[in-house]
Structures are given as structure tokens and as C-alpha cells.
PDB file of C-alpha atoms in Angstrom:
ATOM      1  CA  MET A   1     -27.449 -13.188 -49.994  1.00 79.00           C
ATOM      2  CA  ASP A   2     -25.937 -13.864 -46.640  1.00 92.00           C
ATOM      3  CA  PRO A   3     -21.974 -13.792 -46.298  1.00 96.00           C
ATOM      4  CA  ILE A   4     -20.304 -17.210 -46.435  1.00 98.00           C
ATOM      5  CA  ARG A   5     -18.819 -18.043 -43.000  1.00 98.00           C
ATOM      6  CA  ILE A   6     -15.489 -19.192 -43.752  1.00 98.00           C
ATOM      7  CA  ALA A   7     -12.738 -20.792 -41.391  1.00 98.00           C
ATOM      8  CA  ILE A   8      -8.972 -19.964 -41.987  1.00 98.00           C
ATOM      9  CA  VAL A   9      -6.933 -23.362 -40.891  1.00 97.00           C
ATOM     10  CA  GLY A  10      -3.102 -22.438 -40.388  1.00 96.00           C
ATOM     11  CA  VAL A  11      -2.641 -19.057 -39.222  1.00 94.00           C
ATOM     12  CA  GLY A  12       0.733 -18.197 -40.466  1.00 90.00           C
ATOM     13  CA  LYS A  13       2.469 -15.733 -42.644  1.00 89.00           C
ATOM     14  CA  ILE A  14       0.435 -16.375 -45.869  1.00 92.00           C
ATOM     15  CA  ALA A  15      -2.893 -16.247 -43.657  1.00 95.00           C
ATOM     16  CA  ARG A  16      -2.109 -12.968 -42.106  1.00 94.00           C
ATOM     17  CA  ASP A  17      -0.594 -11.347 -45.085  1.00 94.00           C
ATOM     18  CA  GLN A  18      -3.261 -12.202 -47.789  1.00 95.00           C
ATOM     19  CA  HIS A  19      -6.089 -14.130 -46.792  1.00 97.00           C
ATOM     20  CA  ILE A  20      -7.318 -12.276 -43.855  1.00 96.00           C
ATOM     21  CA  PRO A  21      -7.177  -8.696 -45.947  1.00 96.00           C
ATOM     22  CA  ALA A  22      -8.783 -10.208 -49.125  1.00 97.00           C
ATOM     23  CA  ILE A  23     -11.260 -12.143 -47.133  1.00 97.00           C
ATOM     24  CA  GLU A  24     -12.171  -9.220 -44.910  1.00 96.00           C
ATOM     25  CA  GLY A  25     -12.411  -6.768 -47.951  1.00 96.00           C
ATOM     26  CA  ASN A  26     -14.869  -9.246 -49.775  1.00 97.00           C
ATOM     27  CA  PRO A  27     -18.560  -8.722 -48.998  1.00 97.00           C
ATOM     28  CA  ASN A  28     -19.110 -12.206 -49.805  1.00 97.00           C
ATOM     29  CA  PHE A  29     -17.329 -13.461 -46.743  1.00 98.00           C
ATOM     30  CA  SER A  30     -17.050 -13.354 -43.064  1.00 97.00           C
ATOM     31  CA  ILE A  31     -14.366 -14.960 -41.112  1.00 97.00           C
ATOM     32  CA  GLY A  32     -16.344 -17.493 -38.631  1.00 97.00           C
ATOM     33  CA  ALA A  33     -13.374 -18.867 -36.992  1.00 97.00           C
ATOM     34  CA  THR A  34      -9.502 -19.479 -36.967  1.00 97.00           C
ATOM     35  CA  VAL A  35      -8.031 -22.922 -36.468  1.00 97.00           C
ATOM     36  CA  SER A  36      -4.273 -23.328 -35.303  1.00 95.00           C
ATOM     37  CA  PRO A  37      -2.463 -25.400 -32.733  1.00 92.00           C
ATOM     38  CA  ASN A  38       0.292 -22.465 -32.372  1.00 85.00           C
ATOM     39  CA  HIS A  39      -1.011 -18.954 -33.463  1.00 83.00           C
ATOM     40  CA  ARG A  40      -4.184 -17.080 -32.810  1.00 86.00           C
ATOM     41  CA  GLY A  41      -6.010 -15.397 -35.355  1.00 85.00           C
ATOM     42  CA  PRO A  42      -7.300 -11.763 -35.341  1.00 88.00           C
ATOM     43  CA  GLU A  43      -8.866 -10.381 -32.029  1.00 89.00           C
ATOM     44  CA  GLY A  44     -12.530 -11.103 -31.617  1.00 91.00           C
ATOM     45  CA  ILE A  45     -12.681 -14.172 -34.197  1.00 95.00           C
ATOM     46  CA  PRO A  46     -13.419 -17.384 -32.402  1.00 96.00           C
ATOM     47  CA  HIS A  47     -10.163 -19.733 -32.237  1.00 96.00           C
ATOM     48  CA  PHE A  48      -9.725 -23.429 -32.120  1.00 97.00           C
ATOM     49  CA  SER A  49      -6.640 -25.460 -31.899  1.00 96.00           C
ATOM     50  CA  SER A  50      -7.988 -27.877 -34.331  1.00 97.00           C
ATOM     51  CA  LEU A  51     -10.572 -28.333 -37.075  1.00 97.00           C
ATOM     52  CA  GLU A  52     -12.022 -31.377 -35.287  1.00 97.00           C
ATOM     53  CA  GLU A  53     -12.656 -28.744 -32.095  1.00 97.00           C
ATOM     54  CA  LEU A  54     -14.172 -26.179 -34.429  1.00 97.00           C
ATOM     55  CA  ILE A  55     -16.744 -28.927 -35.809  1.00 97.00           C
ATOM     56  CA  GLU A  56     -17.394 -29.955 -32.297  1.00 97.00           C
ATOM     57  CA  LYS A  57     -17.610 -27.085 -30.490  1.00 96.00           C
ATOM     58  CA  GLY A  58     -17.680 -23.808 -32.836  1.00 95.00           C
ATOM     59  CA  PRO A  59     -19.943 -22.072 -34.780  1.00 96.00           C
ATOM     60  CA  ALA A  60     -21.621 -23.144 -37.850  1.00 96.00           C
ATOM     61  CA  ILE A  61     -19.230 -22.570 -40.746  1.00 98.00           C
ATOM     62  CA  ASP A  62     -19.919 -23.033 -44.652  1.00 98.00           C
ATOM     63  CA  ALA A  63     -16.237 -22.944 -45.997  1.00 98.00           C
ATOM     64  CA  VAL A  64     -12.561 -23.411 -45.116  1.00 98.00           C
ATOM     65  CA  ALA A  65      -9.456 -22.142 -46.225  1.00 98.00           C
ATOM     66  CA  LEU A  66      -6.383 -24.468 -45.791  1.00 98.00           C
ATOM     67  CA  CYS A  67      -3.309 -22.429 -45.361  1.00 96.00           C
ATOM     68  CA  THR A  68      -1.319 -25.275 -43.895  1.00 95.00           C
ATOM     69  CA  PRO A  69       1.916 -26.863 -45.162  1.00 92.00           C
ATOM     70  CA  PRO A  70       0.591 -29.317 -48.236  1.00 93.00           C
ATOM     71  CA  GLN A  71       1.634 -32.415 -46.478  1.00 93.00           C
ATOM     72  CA  VAL A  72      -1.338 -32.367 -43.683  1.00 94.00           C
ATOM     73  CA  ARG A  73      -3.874 -30.733 -46.226  1.00 95.00           C
ATOM     74  CA  TYR A  74      -5.601 -33.839 -47.371  1.00 97.00           C
ATOM     75  CA  ASP A  75      -6.811 -35.091 -44.114  1.00 97.00           C
ATOM     76  CA  LEU A  76      -8.234 -31.440 -43.130  1.00 98.00           C
ATOM     77  CA  ALA A  77      -9.770 -31.104 -46.530  1.00 98.00           C
ATOM     78  CA  ALA A  78     -11.382 -34.768 -46.592  1.00 98.00           C
ATOM     79  CA  LEU A  79     -12.956 -33.762 -42.936  1.00 98.00           C
ATOM     80  CA  ALA A  80     -14.256 -30.597 -44.090  1.00 98.00           C
ATOM     81  CA  LEU A  81     -15.998 -32.056 -47.160  1.00 98.00           C
ATOM     82  CA  SER A  82     -17.489 -34.987 -45.025  1.00 97.00           C
ATOM     83  CA  LYS A  83     -19.104 -32.192 -43.198  1.00 97.00           C
ATOM     84  CA  GLY A  84     -20.606 -30.263 -46.284  1.00 98.00           C
ATOM     85  CA  MET A  85     -17.768 -27.617 -46.263  1.00 98.00           C
ATOM     86  CA  HIS A  86     -16.366 -25.834 -49.325  1.00 98.00           C
ATOM     87  CA  VAL A  87     -12.790 -25.966 -49.471  1.00 98.00           C
ATOM     88  CA  PHE A  88     -10.098 -23.309 -50.743  1.00 98.00           C
ATOM     89  CA  LEU A  89      -6.927 -25.065 -51.175  1.00 98.00           C
ATOM     90  CA  GLU A  90      -3.668 -22.751 -50.915  1.00 97.00           C
ATOM     91  CA  LYS A  91      -1.025 -23.849 -53.544  1.00 96.00           C
ATOM     92  CA  PRO A  92       0.188 -26.438 -54.047  1.00 95.00           C
ATOM     93  CA  PRO A  93      -3.077 -28.135 -53.843  1.00 96.00           C
ATOM     94  CA  GLY A  94      -1.983 -31.137 -52.076  1.00 94.00           C
ATOM     95  CA  ALA A  95       1.465 -33.199 -51.526  1.00 93.00           C
ATOM     96  CA  THR A  96       0.556 -35.746 -54.241  1.00 94.00           C
ATOM     97  CA  LEU A  97      -1.614 -35.591 -57.540  1.00 96.00           C
ATOM     98  CA  ALA A  98      -3.530 -38.525 -56.208  1.00 97.00           C
ATOM     99  CA  GLU A  99      -4.671 -36.750 -53.105  1.00 96.00           C
ATOM    100  CA  VAL A 100      -5.784 -33.890 -55.104  1.00 97.00           C
ATOM    101  CA  ALA A 101      -8.007 -36.177 -57.517  1.00 97.00           C
ATOM    102  CA  ALA A 102      -9.505 -38.170 -54.459  1.00 98.00           C
ATOM    103  CA  LEU A 103     -10.521 -34.912 -52.993  1.00 98.00           C
ATOM    104  CA  GLU A 104     -12.280 -33.477 -56.319  1.00 98.00           C
ATOM    105  CA  SER A 105     -13.950 -36.913 -56.503  1.00 98.00           C
ATOM    106  CA  ARG A 106     -15.183 -36.289 -52.750  1.00 97.00           C
ATOM    107  CA  ALA A 107     -16.519 -32.773 -53.256  1.00 98.00           C
ATOM    108  CA  GLU A 108     -18.392 -33.870 -56.526  1.00 97.00           C
ATOM    109  CA  LYS A 109     -20.250 -36.484 -54.632  1.00 97.00           C
ATOM    110  CA  VAL A 110     -20.841 -34.317 -51.526  1.00 96.00           C
ATOM    111  CA  GLY A 111     -21.983 -31.382 -53.848  1.00 97.00           C
ATOM    112  CA  VAL A 112     -19.722 -28.655 -52.533  1.00 98.00           C
ATOM    113  CA  THR A 113     -17.033 -26.661 -54.105  1.00 98.00           C
ATOM    114  CA  LEU A 114     -13.369 -27.516 -54.098  1.00 98.00           C
ATOM    115  CA  PHE A 115     -11.081 -24.770 -55.448  1.00 98.00           C
ATOM    116  CA  ALA A 116      -7.408 -25.454 -56.265  1.00 98.00           C
ATOM    117  CA  SER A 117      -6.011 -21.915 -56.030  1.00 97.00           C
ATOM    118  CA  TRP A 118      -3.134 -20.409 -58.156  1.00 97.00           C
ATOM    119  CA  HIS A 119      -2.704 -16.834 -56.544  1.00 96.00           C
ATOM    120  CA  SER A 120       0.142 -15.748 -59.152  1.00 97.00           C
ATOM    121  CA  ARG A 121      -2.444 -16.182 -62.307  1.00 97.00           C
ATOM    122  CA  TYR A 122      -3.922 -13.123 -60.448  1.00 96.00           C
ATOM    123  CA  ALA A 123      -1.130 -11.214 -60.849  1.00 96.00           C
ATOM    124  CA  ALA A 124      -1.421  -7.686 -62.743  1.00 96.00           C
ATOM    125  CA  GLY A 125       0.273  -8.634 -66.091  1.00 96.00           C
ATOM    126  CA  VAL A 126      -0.935 -12.146 -66.353  1.00 97.00           C
ATOM    127  CA  ALA A 127      -4.520 -11.738 -67.926  1.00 95.00           C
ATOM    128  CA  PRO A 128      -3.546  -9.272 -70.418  1.00 96.00           C
ATOM    129  CA  ALA A 129      -0.142 -11.618 -71.411  1.00 97.00           C
ATOM    130  CA  ARG A 130      -2.733 -14.487 -71.835  1.00 98.00           C
ATOM    131  CA  ALA A 131      -4.756 -12.324 -74.206  1.00 97.00           C
ATOM    132  CA  TRP A 132      -1.894 -11.384 -76.117  1.00 97.00           C
ATOM    133  CA  LEU A 133       0.190 -14.441 -76.605  1.00 98.00           C
ATOM    134  CA  ALA A 134      -3.349 -16.147 -77.728  1.00 97.00           C
ATOM    135  CA  GLU A 135      -3.221 -14.465 -81.136  1.00 93.00           C
ATOM    136  CA  ARG A 136       0.814 -14.876 -81.719  1.00 96.00           C
ATOM    137  CA  THR A 137       3.256 -17.896 -82.465  1.00 97.00           C
ATOM    138  CA  ILE A 138       5.537 -19.035 -79.599  1.00 98.00           C
ATOM    139  CA  LEU A 139       8.941 -19.637 -80.768  1.00 98.00           C
ATOM    140  CA  SER A 140      10.347 -20.133 -77.303  1.00 98.00           C
ATOM    141  CA  ALA A 141      10.347 -19.309 -73.906  1.00 98.00           C
ATOM    142  CA  LYS A 142      12.522 -18.798 -70.530  1.00 98.00           C
ATOM    143  CA  ILE A 143      11.630 -18.827 -66.992  1.00 98.00           C
ATOM    144  CA  VAL A 144      13.935 -17.396 -64.563  1.00 98.00           C
ATOM    145  CA  TRP A 145      12.762 -17.903 -60.788  1.00 98.00           C
ATOM    146  CA  ARG A 146      15.510 -17.289 -58.357  1.00 98.00           C
ATOM    147  CA  GLU A 147      14.992 -16.049 -54.513  1.00 97.00           C
ATOM    148  CA  ASP A 148      16.901 -16.284 -51.181  1.00 96.00           C
ATOM    149  CA  VAL A 149      15.230 -19.003 -49.502  1.00 96.00           C
ATOM    150  CA  ARG A 150      16.682 -17.389 -46.205  1.00 93.00           C
ATOM    151  CA  VAL A 151      14.317 -14.208 -46.766  1.00 92.00           C
ATOM    152  CA  TRP A 152      11.225 -15.446 -47.799  1.00 91.00           C
ATOM    153  CA  HIS A 153      11.222 -19.047 -45.868  1.00 89.00           C
ATOM    154  CA  PRO A 154      13.128 -18.487 -42.851  1.00 88.00           C
ATOM    155  CA  GLY A 155      12.839 -21.879 -40.345  1.00 86.00           C
ATOM    156  CA  GLN A 156      10.147 -23.200 -42.845  1.00 88.00           C
ATOM    157  CA  ASP A 157      11.573 -27.061 -42.267  1.00 91.00           C
ATOM    158  CA  TRP A 158       8.235 -28.470 -43.918  1.00 91.00           C
ATOM    159  CA  ILE A 159       9.352 -27.095 -47.378  1.00 93.00           C
ATOM    160  CA  TRP A 160      12.490 -29.297 -47.192  1.00 95.00           C
ATOM    161  CA  GLU A 161      10.675 -32.642 -46.531  1.00 93.00           C
ATOM    162  CA  PRO A 162       8.891 -34.916 -48.724  1.00 90.00           C
ATOM    163  CA  GLY A 163       5.560 -33.089 -50.263  1.00 88.00           C
ATOM    164  CA  GLY A 164       7.063 -29.832 -49.488  1.00 91.00           C
ATOM    165  CA  LEU A 165       8.622 -29.293 -52.883  1.00 94.00           C
ATOM    166  CA  GLY A 166      11.671 -27.603 -51.963  1.00 96.00           C
ATOM    167  CA  VAL A 167      12.320 -24.662 -54.548  1.00 97.00           C
ATOM    168  CA  PHE A 168       9.174 -25.927 -56.457  1.00 97.00           C
ATOM    169  CA  ASP A 169       7.149 -24.350 -53.879  1.00 95.00           C
ATOM    170  CA  PRO A 170       7.917 -20.501 -55.340  1.00 95.00           C
ATOM    171  CA  GLY A 171       8.624 -22.417 -58.664  1.00 97.00           C
ATOM    172  CA  ILE A 172       5.052 -23.810 -59.049  1.00 97.00           C
ATOM    173  CA  ASN A 173       3.757 -20.237 -58.976  1.00 97.00           C
ATOM    174  CA  ALA A 174       5.898 -19.471 -62.128  1.00 98.00           C
ATOM    175  CA  LEU A 175       4.193 -22.834 -63.843  1.00 98.00           C
ATOM    176  CA  SER A 176       0.843 -21.594 -62.841  1.00 98.00           C
ATOM    177  CA  ILE A 177       1.369 -18.726 -64.978  1.00 98.00           C
ATOM    178  CA  ALA A 178       2.921 -20.152 -67.799  1.00 98.00           C
ATOM    179  CA  THR A 179       0.488 -23.192 -67.970  1.00 98.00           C
ATOM    180  CA  HIS A 180      -2.287 -20.309 -67.978  1.00 98.00           C
ATOM    181  CA  ILE A 181      -0.615 -18.037 -70.506  1.00 98.00           C
ATOM    182  CA  MET A 182       0.832 -20.117 -73.127  1.00 98.00           C
ATOM    183  CA  PRO A 183      -1.445 -20.968 -75.832  1.00 97.00           C
ATOM    184  CA  ARG A 184      -0.554 -24.826 -76.103  1.00 97.00           C
ATOM    185  CA  PRO A 185       0.197 -27.434 -73.488  1.00 97.00           C
ATOM    186  CA  PHE A 186       3.530 -27.971 -72.648  1.00 98.00           C
ATOM    187  CA  PHE A 187       5.704 -31.118 -71.087  1.00 98.00           C
ATOM    188  CA  LEU A 188       8.649 -32.006 -69.516  1.00 98.00           C
ATOM    189  CA  LYS A 189      11.834 -33.227 -71.656  1.00 98.00           C
ATOM    190  CA  GLU A 190      14.410 -33.241 -69.097  1.00 97.00           C
ATOM    191  CA  ALA A 191      15.175 -32.028 -65.793  1.00 98.00           C
ATOM    192  CA  THR A 192      18.245 -31.666 -62.861  1.00 98.00           C
ATOM    193  CA  LEU A 193      17.358 -31.221 -59.284  1.00 98.00           C
ATOM    194  CA  SER A 194      19.899 -30.159 -57.117  1.00 97.00           C
ATOM    195  CA  LEU A 195      19.399 -31.562 -53.536  1.00 96.00           C
ATOM    196  CA  PRO A 196      21.533 -30.560 -50.533  1.00 95.00           C
ATOM    197  CA  ALA A 197      23.132 -33.186 -48.915  1.00 94.00           C
ATOM    198  CA  ASN A 198      21.136 -32.703 -45.632  1.00 93.00           C
ATOM    199  CA  ARG A 199      17.641 -32.056 -47.393  1.00 94.00           C
ATOM    200  CA  ALA A 200      15.064 -33.977 -49.027  1.00 94.00           C
ATOM    201  CA  ALA A 201      13.813 -31.712 -51.433  1.00 95.00           C
ATOM    202  CA  PRO A 202      15.509 -29.564 -54.015  1.00 97.00           C
ATOM    203  CA  ILE A 203      17.165 -26.171 -53.700  1.00 97.00           C
ATOM    204  CA  ALA A 204      17.634 -25.709 -57.438  1.00 98.00           C
ATOM    205  CA  ALA A 205      16.439 -26.975 -60.578  1.00 98.00           C
ATOM    206  CA  ASP A 206      17.332 -26.801 -64.276  1.00 98.00           C
ATOM    207  CA  ILE A 207      14.559 -28.098 -66.588  1.00 98.00           C
ATOM    208  CA  GLU A 208      13.765 -28.214 -70.310  1.00 98.00           C
ATOM    209  CA  PHE A 209      10.065 -28.294 -71.459  1.00 98.00           C
ATOM    210  CA  CYS A 210       8.752 -28.682 -75.010  1.00 98.00           C
ATOM    211  CA  ASP A 211       5.083 -27.423 -76.104  1.00 98.00           C
ATOM    212  CA  THR A 212       3.304 -29.348 -78.446  1.00 97.00           C
ATOM    213  CA  ALA A 213       4.139 -27.672 -81.296  1.00 97.00           C
ATOM    214  CA  GLY A 214       7.813 -27.761 -80.542  1.00 97.00           C
ATOM    215  CA  ALA A 215       8.725 -24.774 -78.961  1.00 98.00           C
ATOM    216  CA  GLU A 216      11.195 -24.880 -76.393  1.00 98.00           C
ATOM    217  CA  ILE A 217      10.810 -23.425 -72.706  1.00 98.00           C
ATOM    218  CA  HIS A 218      13.849 -23.311 -70.227  1.00 98.00           C
ATOM    219  CA  MET A 219      13.026 -22.905 -66.261  1.00 98.00           C
ATOM    220  CA  ASP A 220      15.883 -22.029 -64.090  1.00 98.00           C
ATOM    221  CA  LEU A 221      15.082 -22.344 -60.445  1.00 98.00           C
ATOM    222  CA  ASP A 222      17.224 -21.440 -57.658  1.00 98.00           C
ATOM    223  CA  TRP A 223      16.630 -20.710 -53.949  1.00 97.00           C
ATOM    224  CA  ARG A 224      20.452 -19.367 -53.050  1.00 96.00           C
ATOM    225  CA  GLN A 225      20.058 -15.972 -55.029  1.00 96.00           C
ATOM    226  CA  THR A 226      21.511 -13.082 -53.242  1.00 93.00           C
ATOM    227  CA  GLY A 227      21.265  -9.449 -54.118  1.00 92.00           C
ATOM    228  CA  PRO A 228      18.198  -8.727 -56.568  1.00 93.00           C
ATOM    229  CA  GLN A 229      15.547 -11.119 -56.800  1.00 95.00           C
ATOM    230  CA  SER A 230      14.193 -12.720 -60.140  1.00 96.00           C
ATOM    231  CA  TRP A 231      10.781 -13.871 -60.956  1.00 97.00           C
ATOM    232  CA  ASP A 232      10.502 -13.387 -64.743  1.00 98.00           C
ATOM    233  CA  ILE A 233       9.045 -15.315 -67.831  1.00 98.00           C
ATOM    234  CA  ILE A 234      10.052 -14.310 -70.965  1.00 98.00           C
ATOM    235  CA  VAL A 235       8.400 -15.394 -74.302  1.00 98.00           C
ATOM    236  CA  GLU A 236       9.790 -14.654 -77.942  1.00 98.00           C
ATOM    237  CA  THR A 237       7.053 -14.574 -80.357  1.00 98.00           C
ATOM    238  CA  ASP A 238       6.435 -13.873 -84.260  1.00 97.00           C
ATOM    239  CA  ALA A 239       5.492 -10.544 -83.110  1.00 97.00           C
ATOM    240  CA  GLY A 240       8.288  -9.611 -80.573  1.00 98.00           C
ATOM    241  CA  THR A 241       9.182 -10.112 -76.957  1.00 98.00           C
ATOM    242  CA  LEU A 242       6.527 -10.467 -74.234  1.00 98.00           C
ATOM    243  CA  LYS A 243       8.117 -10.015 -70.470  1.00 98.00           C
ATOM    244  CA  LEU A 244       6.418 -10.750 -67.162  1.00 97.00           C
ATOM    245  CA  ALA A 245       8.544  -9.739 -64.302  1.00 96.00           C
ATOM    246  CA  ASN A 246       8.021  -9.472 -60.605  1.00 95.00           C
ATOM    247  CA  GLY A 247       5.958 -12.488 -60.665  1.00 95.00           C
ATOM    248  CA  GLY A 248       3.517 -11.689 -63.058  1.00 96.00           C
ATOM    249  CA  ALA A 249       2.950  -7.934 -61.750  1.00 95.00           C
ATOM    250  CA  VAL A 250       4.643  -6.147 -64.631  1.00 96.00           C
ATOM    251  CA  LEU A 251       4.064  -6.812 -68.422  1.00 97.00           C
ATOM    252  CA  THR A 252       6.430  -5.611 -71.045  1.00 98.00           C
ATOM    253  CA  LEU A 253       5.174  -5.917 -74.853  1.00 97.00           C
ATOM    254  CA  PRO A 254       6.976  -4.775 -78.070  1.00 96.00           C
ATOM    255  CA  SER A 255       4.634  -1.513 -77.464  1.00 94.00           C
ATOM    256  CA  GLY A 256       5.740  -0.840 -74.027  1.00 95.00           C
ATOM    257  CA  THR A 257       5.229  -1.670 -70.404  1.00 95.00           C
ATOM    258  CA  GLU A 258       1.717  -1.926 -68.843  1.00 86.00           C
ATOM    259  CA  HIS A 259       0.413  -0.974 -65.614  1.00 78.00           C
ATOM    260  CA  ASN A 260      -2.612  -2.813 -64.352  1.00 77.00           C
ATOM    261  CA  GLU A 261      -4.005  -3.310 -60.706  1.00 77.00           C
ATOM    262  CA  ASP A 262      -2.829  -6.250 -58.702  1.00 78.00           C
ATOM    263  CA  MET A 263      -5.662  -8.488 -57.521  1.00 87.00           C
ATOM    264  CA  GLU A 264      -3.853 -11.718 -56.305  1.00 95.00           C
ATOM    265  CA  TYR A 265      -5.880 -12.957 -53.324  1.00 97.00           C
ATOM    266  CA  PRO A 266      -8.922 -10.689 -53.732  1.00 96.00           C
ATOM    267  CA  GLY A 267      -9.365 -12.083 -57.094  1.00 96.00           C
ATOM    268  CA  LEU A 268      -8.750 -15.669 -55.693  1.00 97.00           C
ATOM    269  CA  TYR A 269     -11.712 -14.846 -53.324  1.00 98.00           C
ATOM    270  CA  ALA A 270     -13.888 -13.402 -55.773  1.00 97.00           C
ATOM    271  CA  ARG A 271     -13.531 -16.614 -57.843  1.00 98.00           C
ATOM    272  CA  PHE A 272     -14.144 -18.544 -54.808  1.00 98.00           C
ATOM    273  CA  ALA A 273     -17.355 -16.819 -54.087  1.00 98.00           C
ATOM    274  CA  ASN A 274     -18.426 -17.139 -57.608  1.00 98.00           C
ATOM    275  CA  LEU A 275     -17.939 -20.905 -57.626  1.00 98.00           C
ATOM    276  CA  ILE A 276     -19.796 -21.483 -54.381  1.00 98.00           C
ATOM    277  CA  ARG A 277     -22.817 -19.294 -55.624  1.00 97.00           C
ATOM    278  CA  GLY A 278     -22.481 -21.442 -59.146  1.00 97.00           C
ATOM    279  CA  GLY A 279     -22.364 -24.966 -57.309  1.00 97.00           C
ATOM    280  CA  ARG A 280     -18.924 -25.494 -59.047  1.00 98.00           C
ATOM    281  CA  SER A 281     -15.520 -26.600 -58.532  1.00 98.00           C
ATOM    282  CA  ASP A 282     -11.946 -25.417 -60.025  1.00 98.00           C
ATOM    283  CA  VAL A 283      -9.239 -28.074 -59.602  1.00 98.00           C
ATOM    284  CA  ASP A 284      -6.409 -27.194 -62.215  1.00 97.00           C
ATOM    285  CA  ILE A 285      -3.448 -29.528 -61.637  1.00 97.00           C
ATOM    286  CA  ALA A 286      -1.694 -28.667 -64.574  1.00 97.00           C
ATOM    287  CA  PRO A 287       1.219 -26.860 -62.395  1.00 98.00           C
ATOM    288  CA  LEU A 288       1.440 -29.693 -59.718  1.00 97.00           C
ATOM    289  CA  ARG A 289       1.341 -32.327 -62.749  1.00 97.00           C
ATOM    290  CA  LEU A 290       4.497 -30.523 -64.275  1.00 98.00           C
ATOM    291  CA  VAL A 291       6.459 -30.523 -60.775  1.00 97.00           C
ATOM    292  CA  ALA A 292       5.648 -34.404 -60.361  1.00 97.00           C
ATOM    293  CA  ASP A 293       6.927 -35.041 -63.818  1.00 97.00           C
ATOM    294  CA  ALA A 294      10.400 -33.124 -62.631  1.00 97.00           C
ATOM    295  CA  PHE A 295      10.527 -35.200 -59.697  1.00 96.00           C
ATOM    296  CA  LEU A 296       9.648 -38.666 -61.596  1.00 95.00           C
ATOM    297  CA  ARG A 297      11.792 -37.699 -64.600  1.00 94.00           C
ATOM    298  CA  GLY A 298      14.759 -35.538 -63.087  1.00 95.00           C
ATOM    299  CA  LYS A 299      18.267 -36.300 -62.509  1.00 95.00           C
ATOM    300  CA  ARG A 300      19.445 -35.710 -58.710  1.00 94.00           C
ATOM    301  CA  ALA A 301      22.598 -33.713 -58.210  1.00 95.00           C
ATOM    302  CA  LEU A 302      23.778 -33.550 -54.687  1.00 92.00           C
ATOM    303  CA  VAL A 303      25.185 -30.267 -53.519  1.00 94.00           C
ATOM    304  CA  GLU A 304      26.465 -28.976 -50.288  1.00 90.00           C
ATOM    305  CA  GLU A 305      24.648 -29.180 -47.262  1.00 92.00           C
ATOM    306  CA  PHE A 306      22.030 -26.109 -46.532  1.00 91.00           C
ATOM    307  CA  HIS A 307      21.649 -24.738 -43.114  1.00 86.00           C
ATOM    308  CA  ASP A 308      19.209 -21.978 -42.707  1.00 81.00           C
TER     309      ASP A 308
END
């Protein structure tokens, strides 16, 4: 079959570090164009300043990967779907749940693929963790996602604006893993969101979840971490402790530490190709729904101003 001609919309760090190498390593795809008003893509690939310009003047495109901030993603996705293009949504899939639902409905009507991607689910330890927990009774869990925003998100003002999610931008990765590996659904009980006095999105969050059997899950998010960074999920079960460290890359079970191949973005694009070839969509909103619940029900606590 001919490769799927894909355009990358938004040529920032995540596109350069992850999307472009993953696409170039997958024979199911070929990069047909890049789109950005500010940054050009790889040499030799047609580049356009807007998706409208690509549609009007560019080569034929089968799919788009939207690597833009979530606040502008709906309009881009809706335009691409209206032209019969398959759409890959970087995480989070949208700025609101209603946006994502509208896109899912439109994709179904048009008959193209919509893929809400969650790259952390493809980290090396996640699949074996899910399989191990499926046969265990969960007693409790703890999620600790602490990093230094100045290191990982320098100058990215959009993450502090409404729809940018603040500390939930990385924190939603943890929730994408937790909702995937935990055998039972879980929901929010209470949350405290810490907002800098000069920002619209939280810099930290302390959250209590509970699963449908009563097991408590505590989540600690913080963007003020210095020194070693923490991206860990620890689950206590009737058969001992499971720990996923380094964002899901390293799995430790009572029997020892497992070493598996990391396939985050290559795994995403393999999934996207299979969805397109099979005429299906994958729009899981569970992680975003939990974030929305935290904003809806969480208490706001103002902290000192933040300056990048």
C-alpha cells in the first residue's frame, strides 16, 4: 500500500524531537508537508505558514499530526476533517471535553480517523504493568509527578493560559498511564490546585482519587521540583508493590526490575497507521475528564508569583 502522506502542523520541540523521527522510521507514512507560521520543518519538505495555505497551494495530504498548543487545535482539526484528512491529536486532545466530542462526531460523519494520542501509554513498562495488575487486587496507589517547569517548558506561555492546563500538561501523562493500567475506573474525591498569583493555570496540585472498589489513589503534581525529577506511579496490591518510574519507562515488580524496549512515539504512529487502514478512530478522553473534574471541583490556593 502507498504510504500515508502526513503533514505536521506545529513544528516545535515535540515535533522535532518525537514526531518527525517516528514518522521517518515508519514505512506506512511519508512527510508530505510541514505547517507553522514561525518554524520551518526539515530541509526539502514543502513548508506552509498555515493549514489553509497548505490546503490551497500544497501537495495532496492524507493526514495531519497536530502538534500545536491545545487552545488552537479544535479549529485546525475541524478544518482537516472537513477536507477528509485523518487527524492525529497530540496530548491533551483539546482544550475542552466538548471540543473533543465534537471532533469525534465530525470524524465519524466524514468517515475518517481521529486519534487522541497518549504517548506515555507506550512507555516500556506500561503494557506489562497493566497485564500484572489485571490479576491483582488493588489496595492503594500513589502518583508523584514532580519536575522543574523552567527546565522542561522554558518560555512556553501558552501552558499558563486557560486551556493550557498548567502542571496538568505533564500530569495528564501520569493520568493516561493510570487510567490504562488500573483494573477499575477511578474518580476524583477532592483536589487542591495551587495557582501563582500572576498565572491562570496551576503550578501544583494535590488530588485524592478513589476507584470503584474503594481503593484510594493520591496524586502529587508539582512544577517547582529542583534536583532529581520524579515521574513515578506506585501501586500496592495483595501480591506486593508495583512501581513504574521515569514516566513509565522502568517497571519494578516484587520479582525484580524489568527492562523492555521503549516505543512511545513509534508506538503511537504504528497505532495511527492501523486505525487508518482499519477505518477506525480512537478517542479516549478518560485522562482529560479527570483533569476537567479537578478544575471543576478543586479548591484554588494562591501562591507566590511565578516568573520564567
